[in-house]
Short mmCIF file of C-alpha atoms in Angstrom, two decimals:
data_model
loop_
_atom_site.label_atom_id
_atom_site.label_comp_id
_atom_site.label_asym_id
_atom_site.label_seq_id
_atom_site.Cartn_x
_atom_site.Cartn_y
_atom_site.Cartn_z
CA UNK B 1 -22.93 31.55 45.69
CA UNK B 2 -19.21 32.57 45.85
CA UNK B 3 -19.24 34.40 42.49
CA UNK B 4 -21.41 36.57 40.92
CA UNK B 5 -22.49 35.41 37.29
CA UNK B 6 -22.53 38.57 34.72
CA UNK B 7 -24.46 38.45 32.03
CA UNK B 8 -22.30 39.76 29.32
CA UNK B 9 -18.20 38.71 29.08
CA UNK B 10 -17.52 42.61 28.75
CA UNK B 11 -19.11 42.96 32.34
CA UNK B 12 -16.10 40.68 33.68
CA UNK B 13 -13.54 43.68 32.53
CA UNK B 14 -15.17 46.25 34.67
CA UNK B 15 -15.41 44.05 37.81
CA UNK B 16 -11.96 45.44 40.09
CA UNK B 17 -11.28 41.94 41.47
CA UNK B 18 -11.19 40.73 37.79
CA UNK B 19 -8.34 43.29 37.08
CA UNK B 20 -6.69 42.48 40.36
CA UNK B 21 -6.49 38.62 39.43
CA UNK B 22 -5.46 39.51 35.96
CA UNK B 23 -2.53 41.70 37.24
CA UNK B 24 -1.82 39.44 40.19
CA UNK B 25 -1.51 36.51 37.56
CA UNK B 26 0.63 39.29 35.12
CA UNK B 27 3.08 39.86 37.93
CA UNK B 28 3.72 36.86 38.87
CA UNK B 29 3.78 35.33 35.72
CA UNK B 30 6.60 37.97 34.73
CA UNK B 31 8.53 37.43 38.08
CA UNK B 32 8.78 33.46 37.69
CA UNK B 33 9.63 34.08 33.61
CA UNK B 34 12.52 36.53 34.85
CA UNK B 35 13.81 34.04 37.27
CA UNK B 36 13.45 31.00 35.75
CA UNK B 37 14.59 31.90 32.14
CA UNK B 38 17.33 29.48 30.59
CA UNK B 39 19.07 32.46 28.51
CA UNK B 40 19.03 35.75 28.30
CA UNK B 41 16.90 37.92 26.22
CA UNK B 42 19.39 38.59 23.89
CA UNK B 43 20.11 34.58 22.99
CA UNK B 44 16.58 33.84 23.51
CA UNK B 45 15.61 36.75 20.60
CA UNK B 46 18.22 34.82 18.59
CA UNK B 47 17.28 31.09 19.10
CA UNK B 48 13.56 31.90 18.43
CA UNK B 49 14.12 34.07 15.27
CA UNK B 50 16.56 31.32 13.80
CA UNK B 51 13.53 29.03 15.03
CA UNK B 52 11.08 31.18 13.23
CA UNK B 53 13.36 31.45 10.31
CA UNK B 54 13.57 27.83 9.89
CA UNK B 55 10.01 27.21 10.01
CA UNK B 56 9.34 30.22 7.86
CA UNK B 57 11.61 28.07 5.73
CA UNK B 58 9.67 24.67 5.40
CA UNK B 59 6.62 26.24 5.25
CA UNK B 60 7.17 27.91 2.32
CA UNK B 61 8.85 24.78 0.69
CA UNK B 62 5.42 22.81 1.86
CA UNK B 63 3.26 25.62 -0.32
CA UNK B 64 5.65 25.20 -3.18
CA UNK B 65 5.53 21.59 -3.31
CA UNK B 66 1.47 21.79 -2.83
CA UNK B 67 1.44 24.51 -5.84
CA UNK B 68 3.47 22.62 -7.98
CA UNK B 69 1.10 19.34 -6.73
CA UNK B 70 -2.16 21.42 -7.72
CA UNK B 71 -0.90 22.76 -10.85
CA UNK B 72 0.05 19.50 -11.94
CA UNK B 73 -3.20 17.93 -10.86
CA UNK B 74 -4.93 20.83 -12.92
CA UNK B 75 -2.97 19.84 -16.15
CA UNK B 76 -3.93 16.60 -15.87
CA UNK B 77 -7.44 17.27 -15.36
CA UNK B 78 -7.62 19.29 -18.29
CA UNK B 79 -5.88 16.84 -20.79
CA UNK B 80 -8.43 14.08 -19.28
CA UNK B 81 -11.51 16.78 -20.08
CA UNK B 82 -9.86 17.86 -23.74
CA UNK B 83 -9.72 13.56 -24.34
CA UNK B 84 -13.18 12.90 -23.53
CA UNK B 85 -14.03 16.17 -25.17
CA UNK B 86 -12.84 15.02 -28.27
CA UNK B 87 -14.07 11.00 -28.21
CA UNK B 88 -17.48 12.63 -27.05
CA UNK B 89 -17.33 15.20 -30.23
CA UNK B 90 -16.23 12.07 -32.32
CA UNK B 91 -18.70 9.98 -31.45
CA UNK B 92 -21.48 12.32 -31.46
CA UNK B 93 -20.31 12.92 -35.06
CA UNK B 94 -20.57 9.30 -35.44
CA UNK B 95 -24.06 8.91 -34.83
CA UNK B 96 -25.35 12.18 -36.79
CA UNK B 97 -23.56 10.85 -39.50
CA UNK B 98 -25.55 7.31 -38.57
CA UNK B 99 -29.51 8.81 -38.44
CA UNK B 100 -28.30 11.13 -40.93
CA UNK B 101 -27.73 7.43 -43.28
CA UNK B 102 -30.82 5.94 -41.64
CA UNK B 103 -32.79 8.91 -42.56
CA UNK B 104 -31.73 8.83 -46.01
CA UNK B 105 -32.60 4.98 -46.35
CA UNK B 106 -35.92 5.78 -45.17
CA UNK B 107 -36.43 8.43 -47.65
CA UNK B 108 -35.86 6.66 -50.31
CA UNK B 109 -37.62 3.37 -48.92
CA UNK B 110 -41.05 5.70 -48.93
CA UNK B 111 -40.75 7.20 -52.25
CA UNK B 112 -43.27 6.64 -54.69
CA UNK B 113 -42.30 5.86 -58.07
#
């Protein structure tokens, strides 16, 4: 049809009406930035490093308040584990002591005098 299909995207880059429309699009791109730009480069570096800085800024508040979040979280998970830990210990404690009693009982229950 109008285009050509390639077969491979690196194929595109080697094509010289590609580049042209690449430049083209560059140049033009550049020329309307120039003319239309609200500041000038100076004030516009400024603006978007203060802009950077500030979000710089609340990200790394977000990733302290998540770290703290997740430690926290972690703390509590492992005094929930050592608790059940423990009742589990207890109570498995609890019932050796039990068959060790039943055991007994039945020891002595099939003795022969």
């Amino acid at each position: 049809m109008f285009f050509d299909t390639k077969k491979y995207p690196q194929d595109y880059l080697t094509d010289k009406t590609y580049l042209a429309g690449v430049l083209t699009g560059l140049i033009g791109g550049l020329a309307i930035g120039l003319l239309f730009a609200p500041r000038s480069g100076k004030d516009l570096r400024d603006q978007l490093s203060e802009s950077i800085d500030d979000q710089t800024d609340a990200v790394q508040k977000q990733w302290n308040k998540a770290k703290s979040q997740a430690k926290d979280a972690v703390n509590t998970l492992k005094d929930e584990v050592s608790t059940v830990a423990d009742k589990t210990g207890d109570e498995a404690d609890q019932l050796a002591d039990d068959a060790k009693d039943g055991f007994d009982k039945l020891k002595d229950k099939t003795r022969f005098f």
